[in-house]
Amino acid sequence: MALDLHQFRDLPNLGPRDIGVLPQHVAAKMRLGEPAVKVVREWRGISQEELADRSGVAITQIARAERQMDTSPAVLRCLARALRVRDELLVN
């Protein structure tokens, strides 16, 4: 069962890691080929700098991941955890 954006926002302190779904507009952008790291980061409303602080990953690595350049699975897992999404969303 997918939640629309309004239903999702009404859930207290729950993220995609907790309920296993993304809002439809976020999932749609990813299906269209937009970089998952960038889409989720923007949806969360955080900057690359804040993501670097949360994840311990260098901003240059985050920028590479957002350009869909070769990024190690370990880095993508760190980003997924900092963004509170399932690893599979970022690790191919």
mmCIF file of the C-alpha atoms, coordinates in Angstrom:
data_MODEL
# 
_entry.id   MODEL 
# 
loop_
_atom_site.group_PDB 
_atom_site.id 
_atom_site.type_symbol 
_atom_site.label_atom_id 
_atom_site.label_alt_id 
_atom_site.label_comp_id 
_atom_site.label_asym_id 
_atom_site.label_entity_id 
_atom_site.label_seq_id 
_atom_site.pdbx_PDB_ins_code 
_atom_site.Cartn_x 
_atom_site.Cartn_y 
_atom_site.Cartn_z 
_atom_site.occupancy 
_atom_site.B_iso_or_equiv 
_atom_site.pdbx_formal_charge 
_atom_site.auth_seq_id 
_atom_site.auth_comp_id 
_atom_site.auth_asym_id 
_atom_site.auth_atom_id 
_atom_site.pdbx_PDB_model_num 
ATOM 1  C CA . MET A 1 1  ? 0.000  0.000  0.000   1.00 0.00 ? 1  MET A CA 1 
ATOM 2  C CA . ALA A 1 2  ? 1.570  3.283  -1.091  1.00 0.00 ? 2  ALA A CA 1 
ATOM 3  C CA . LEU A 1 3  ? 0.836  6.444  0.852   1.00 0.00 ? 3  LEU A CA 1 
ATOM 4  C CA . ASP A 1 4  ? 0.286  9.761  -0.845  1.00 0.00 ? 4  ASP A CA 1 
ATOM 5  C CA . LEU A 1 5  ? 2.356  12.747 0.279   1.00 0.00 ? 5  LEU A CA 1 
ATOM 6  C CA . HIS A 1 6  ? -0.310 14.139 2.636   1.00 0.00 ? 6  HIS A CA 1 
ATOM 7  C CA . GLN A 1 7  ? -0.812 10.796 4.372   1.00 0.00 ? 7  GLN A CA 1 
ATOM 8  C CA . PHE A 1 8  ? 2.949  10.352 4.671   1.00 0.00 ? 8  PHE A CA 1 
ATOM 9  C CA . ARG A 1 9  ? 3.431  13.777 6.252   1.00 0.00 ? 9  ARG A CA 1 
ATOM 10 C CA . ASP A 1 10 ? 0.772  12.992 8.847   1.00 0.00 ? 10 ASP A CA 1 
ATOM 11 C CA . LEU A 1 11 ? 2.672  9.973  10.163  1.00 0.00 ? 11 LEU A CA 1 
ATOM 12 C CA . PRO A 1 12 ? 4.698  11.048 13.209  1.00 0.00 ? 12 PRO A CA 1 
ATOM 13 C CA . ASN A 1 13 ? 8.435  10.333 13.122  1.00 0.00 ? 13 ASN A CA 1 
ATOM 14 C CA . LEU A 1 14 ? 8.195  7.665  10.441  1.00 0.00 ? 14 LEU A CA 1 
ATOM 15 C CA . GLY A 1 15 ? 10.518 7.509  7.480   1.00 0.00 ? 15 GLY A CA 1 
ATOM 16 C CA . PRO A 1 16 ? 10.699 5.187  4.472   1.00 0.00 ? 16 PRO A CA 1 
ATOM 17 C CA . ARG A 1 17 ? 13.023 2.886  6.410   1.00 0.00 ? 17 ARG A CA 1 
ATOM 18 C CA . ASP A 1 18 ? 10.210 2.449  8.929   1.00 0.00 ? 18 ASP A CA 1 
ATOM 19 C CA . ILE A 1 19 ? 7.275  1.918  6.555   1.00 0.00 ? 19 ILE A CA 1 
ATOM 20 C CA . GLY A 1 20 ? 9.029  0.701  3.418   1.00 0.00 ? 20 GLY A CA 1 
ATOM 21 C CA . VAL A 1 21 ? 7.587  3.179  0.912   1.00 0.00 ? 21 VAL A CA 1 
ATOM 22 C CA . LEU A 1 22 ? 8.484  6.510  -0.611  1.00 0.00 ? 22 LEU A CA 1 
ATOM 23 C CA . PRO A 1 23 ? 5.997  9.223  -1.533  1.00 0.00 ? 23 PRO A CA 1 
ATOM 24 C CA . GLN A 1 24 ? 4.749  8.765  -5.079  1.00 0.00 ? 24 GLN A CA 1 
ATOM 25 C CA . HIS A 1 25 ? 6.400  11.926 -6.415  1.00 0.00 ? 25 HIS A CA 1 
ATOM 26 C CA . VAL A 1 26 ? 9.802  10.776 -5.118  1.00 0.00 ? 26 VAL A CA 1 
ATOM 27 C CA . ALA A 1 27 ? 9.435  7.261  -6.528  1.00 0.00 ? 27 ALA A CA 1 
ATOM 28 C CA . ALA A 1 28 ? 8.287  8.723  -9.868  1.00 0.00 ? 28 ALA A CA 1 
ATOM 29 C CA . LYS A 1 29 ? 11.431 10.853 -10.182 1.00 0.00 ? 29 LYS A CA 1 
ATOM 30 C CA . MET A 1 30 ? 13.585 7.809  -9.493  1.00 0.00 ? 30 MET A CA 1 
ATOM 31 C CA . ARG A 1 31 ? 11.700 5.744  -12.086 1.00 0.00 ? 31 ARG A CA 1 
ATOM 32 C CA . LEU A 1 32 ? 12.372 8.507  -14.634 1.00 0.00 ? 32 LEU A CA 1 
ATOM 33 C CA . GLY A 1 33 ? 16.099 8.039  -14.061 1.00 0.00 ? 33 GLY A CA 1 
ATOM 34 C CA . GLU A 1 34 ? 16.908 10.897 -11.718 1.00 0.00 ? 34 GLU A CA 1 
ATOM 35 C CA . PRO A 1 35 ? 19.726 10.010 -9.310  1.00 0.00 ? 35 PRO A CA 1 
ATOM 36 C CA . ALA A 1 36 ? 18.240 8.376  -6.225  1.00 0.00 ? 36 ALA A CA 1 
ATOM 37 C CA . VAL A 1 37 ? 20.699 9.997  -3.812  1.00 0.00 ? 37 VAL A CA 1 
ATOM 38 C CA . LYS A 1 38 ? 19.827 13.479 -5.050  1.00 0.00 ? 38 LYS A CA 1 
ATOM 39 C CA . VAL A 1 39 ? 16.069 12.868 -5.187  1.00 0.00 ? 39 VAL A CA 1 
ATOM 40 C CA . VAL A 1 40 ? 15.921 11.496 -1.641  1.00 0.00 ? 40 VAL A CA 1 
ATOM 41 C CA . ARG A 1 41 ? 18.263 14.168 -0.269  1.00 0.00 ? 41 ARG A CA 1 
ATOM 42 C CA . GLU A 1 42 ? 16.158 16.953 -1.774  1.00 0.00 ? 42 GLU A CA 1 
ATOM 43 C CA . TRP A 1 43 ? 12.957 15.288 -0.538  1.00 0.00 ? 43 TRP A CA 1 
ATOM 44 C CA . ARG A 1 44 ? 14.437 15.206 2.953   1.00 0.00 ? 44 ARG A CA 1 
ATOM 45 C CA . GLY A 1 45 ? 15.269 18.913 2.576   1.00 0.00 ? 45 GLY A CA 1 
ATOM 46 C CA . ILE A 1 46 ? 18.942 18.652 3.457   1.00 0.00 ? 46 ILE A CA 1 
ATOM 47 C CA . SER A 1 47 ? 22.041 20.010 1.776   1.00 0.00 ? 47 SER A CA 1 
ATOM 48 C CA . GLN A 1 48 ? 25.008 18.009 0.590   1.00 0.00 ? 48 GLN A CA 1 
ATOM 49 C CA . GLU A 1 49 ? 26.972 19.457 3.515   1.00 0.00 ? 49 GLU A CA 1 
ATOM 50 C CA . GLU A 1 50 ? 24.396 18.271 6.034   1.00 0.00 ? 50 GLU A CA 1 
ATOM 51 C CA . LEU A 1 51 ? 24.313 14.828 4.419   1.00 0.00 ? 51 LEU A CA 1 
ATOM 52 C CA . ALA A 1 52 ? 28.113 14.714 4.658   1.00 0.00 ? 52 ALA A CA 1 
ATOM 53 C CA . ASP A 1 53 ? 27.896 15.522 8.372   1.00 0.00 ? 53 ASP A CA 1 
ATOM 54 C CA . ARG A 1 54 ? 25.207 12.899 8.979   1.00 0.00 ? 54 ARG A CA 1 
ATOM 55 C CA . SER A 1 55 ? 26.855 10.147 6.955   1.00 0.00 ? 55 SER A CA 1 
ATOM 56 C CA . GLY A 1 56 ? 30.578 10.750 7.367   1.00 0.00 ? 56 GLY A CA 1 
ATOM 57 C CA . VAL A 1 57 ? 30.902 10.661 3.560   1.00 0.00 ? 57 VAL A CA 1 
ATOM 58 C CA . ALA A 1 58 ? 32.892 13.399 1.822   1.00 0.00 ? 58 ALA A CA 1 
ATOM 59 C CA . ILE A 1 59 ? 30.914 15.971 -0.151  1.00 0.00 ? 59 ILE A CA 1 
ATOM 60 C CA . THR A 1 60 ? 32.888 15.029 -3.265  1.00 0.00 ? 60 THR A CA 1 
ATOM 61 C CA . GLN A 1 61 ? 31.640 11.424 -2.934  1.00 0.00 ? 61 GLN A CA 1 
ATOM 62 C CA . ILE A 1 62 ? 28.071 12.648 -2.452  1.00 0.00 ? 62 ILE A CA 1 
ATOM 63 C CA . ALA A 1 63 ? 28.373 14.799 -5.578  1.00 0.00 ? 63 ALA A CA 1 
ATOM 64 C CA . ARG A 1 64 ? 29.688 11.784 -7.518  1.00 0.00 ? 64 ARG A CA 1 
ATOM 65 C CA . ALA A 1 65 ? 26.775 9.650  -6.298  1.00 0.00 ? 65 ALA A CA 1 
ATOM 66 C CA . GLU A 1 66 ? 24.327 12.372 -7.319  1.00 0.00 ? 66 GLU A CA 1 
ATOM 67 C CA . ARG A 1 67 ? 25.835 12.401 -10.813 1.00 0.00 ? 67 ARG A CA 1 
ATOM 68 C CA . GLN A 1 68 ? 25.480 8.604  -10.882 1.00 0.00 ? 68 GLN A CA 1 
ATOM 69 C CA . MET A 1 69 ? 29.222 8.159  -11.195 1.00 0.00 ? 69 MET A CA 1 
ATOM 70 C CA . ASP A 1 70 ? 30.967 5.048  -9.915  1.00 0.00 ? 70 ASP A CA 1 
ATOM 71 C CA . THR A 1 71 ? 30.306 4.990  -6.159  1.00 0.00 ? 71 THR A CA 1 
ATOM 72 C CA . SER A 1 72 ? 31.125 2.079  -3.877  1.00 0.00 ? 72 SER A CA 1 
ATOM 73 C CA . PRO A 1 73 ? 28.292 0.095  -2.294  1.00 0.00 ? 73 PRO A CA 1 
ATOM 74 C CA . ALA A 1 74 ? 29.727 0.909  1.157   1.00 0.00 ? 74 ALA A CA 1 
ATOM 75 C CA . VAL A 1 75 ? 29.405 4.655  0.514   1.00 0.00 ? 75 VAL A CA 1 
ATOM 76 C CA . LEU A 1 76 ? 25.868 4.208  -0.831  1.00 0.00 ? 76 LEU A CA 1 
ATOM 77 C CA . ARG A 1 77 ? 24.911 2.226  2.283   1.00 0.00 ? 77 ARG A CA 1 
ATOM 78 C CA . CYS A 1 78 ? 26.212 5.038  4.511   1.00 0.00 ? 78 CYS A CA 1 
ATOM 79 C CA . LEU A 1 79 ? 24.188 7.552  2.512   1.00 0.00 ? 79 LEU A CA 1 
ATOM 80 C CA . ALA A 1 80 ? 21.062 5.380  2.656   1.00 0.00 ? 80 ALA A CA 1 
ATOM 81 C CA . ARG A 1 81 ? 21.289 5.130  6.424   1.00 0.00 ? 81 ARG A CA 1 
ATOM 82 C CA . ALA A 1 82 ? 21.855 8.876  6.807   1.00 0.00 ? 82 ALA A CA 1 
ATOM 83 C CA . LEU A 1 83 ? 18.857 9.516  4.545   1.00 0.00 ? 83 LEU A CA 1 
ATOM 84 C CA . ARG A 1 84 ? 16.772 6.937  6.450   1.00 0.00 ? 84 ARG A CA 1 
ATOM 85 C CA . VAL A 1 85 ? 15.914 4.808  3.436   1.00 0.00 ? 85 VAL A CA 1 
ATOM 86 C CA . ARG A 1 86 ? 16.409 1.144  2.688   1.00 0.00 ? 86 ARG A CA 1 
ATOM 87 C CA . ASP A 1 87 ? 19.868 0.356  1.345   1.00 0.00 ? 87 ASP A CA 1 
ATOM 88 C CA . GLU A 1 88 ? 18.369 -1.203 -1.801  1.00 0.00 ? 88 GLU A CA 1 
ATOM 89 C CA . LEU A 1 89 ? 17.055 2.185  -2.927  1.00 0.00 ? 89 LEU A CA 1 
ATOM 90 C CA . LEU A 1 90 ? 20.599 3.447  -3.419  1.00 0.00 ? 90 LEU A CA 1 
ATOM 91 C CA . VAL A 1 91 ? 22.719 0.297  -3.778  1.00 0.00 ? 91 VAL A CA 1 
ATOM 92 C CA . ASN A 1 92 ? 22.163 -1.359 -7.142  1.00 0.00 ? 92 ASN A CA 1 
# 
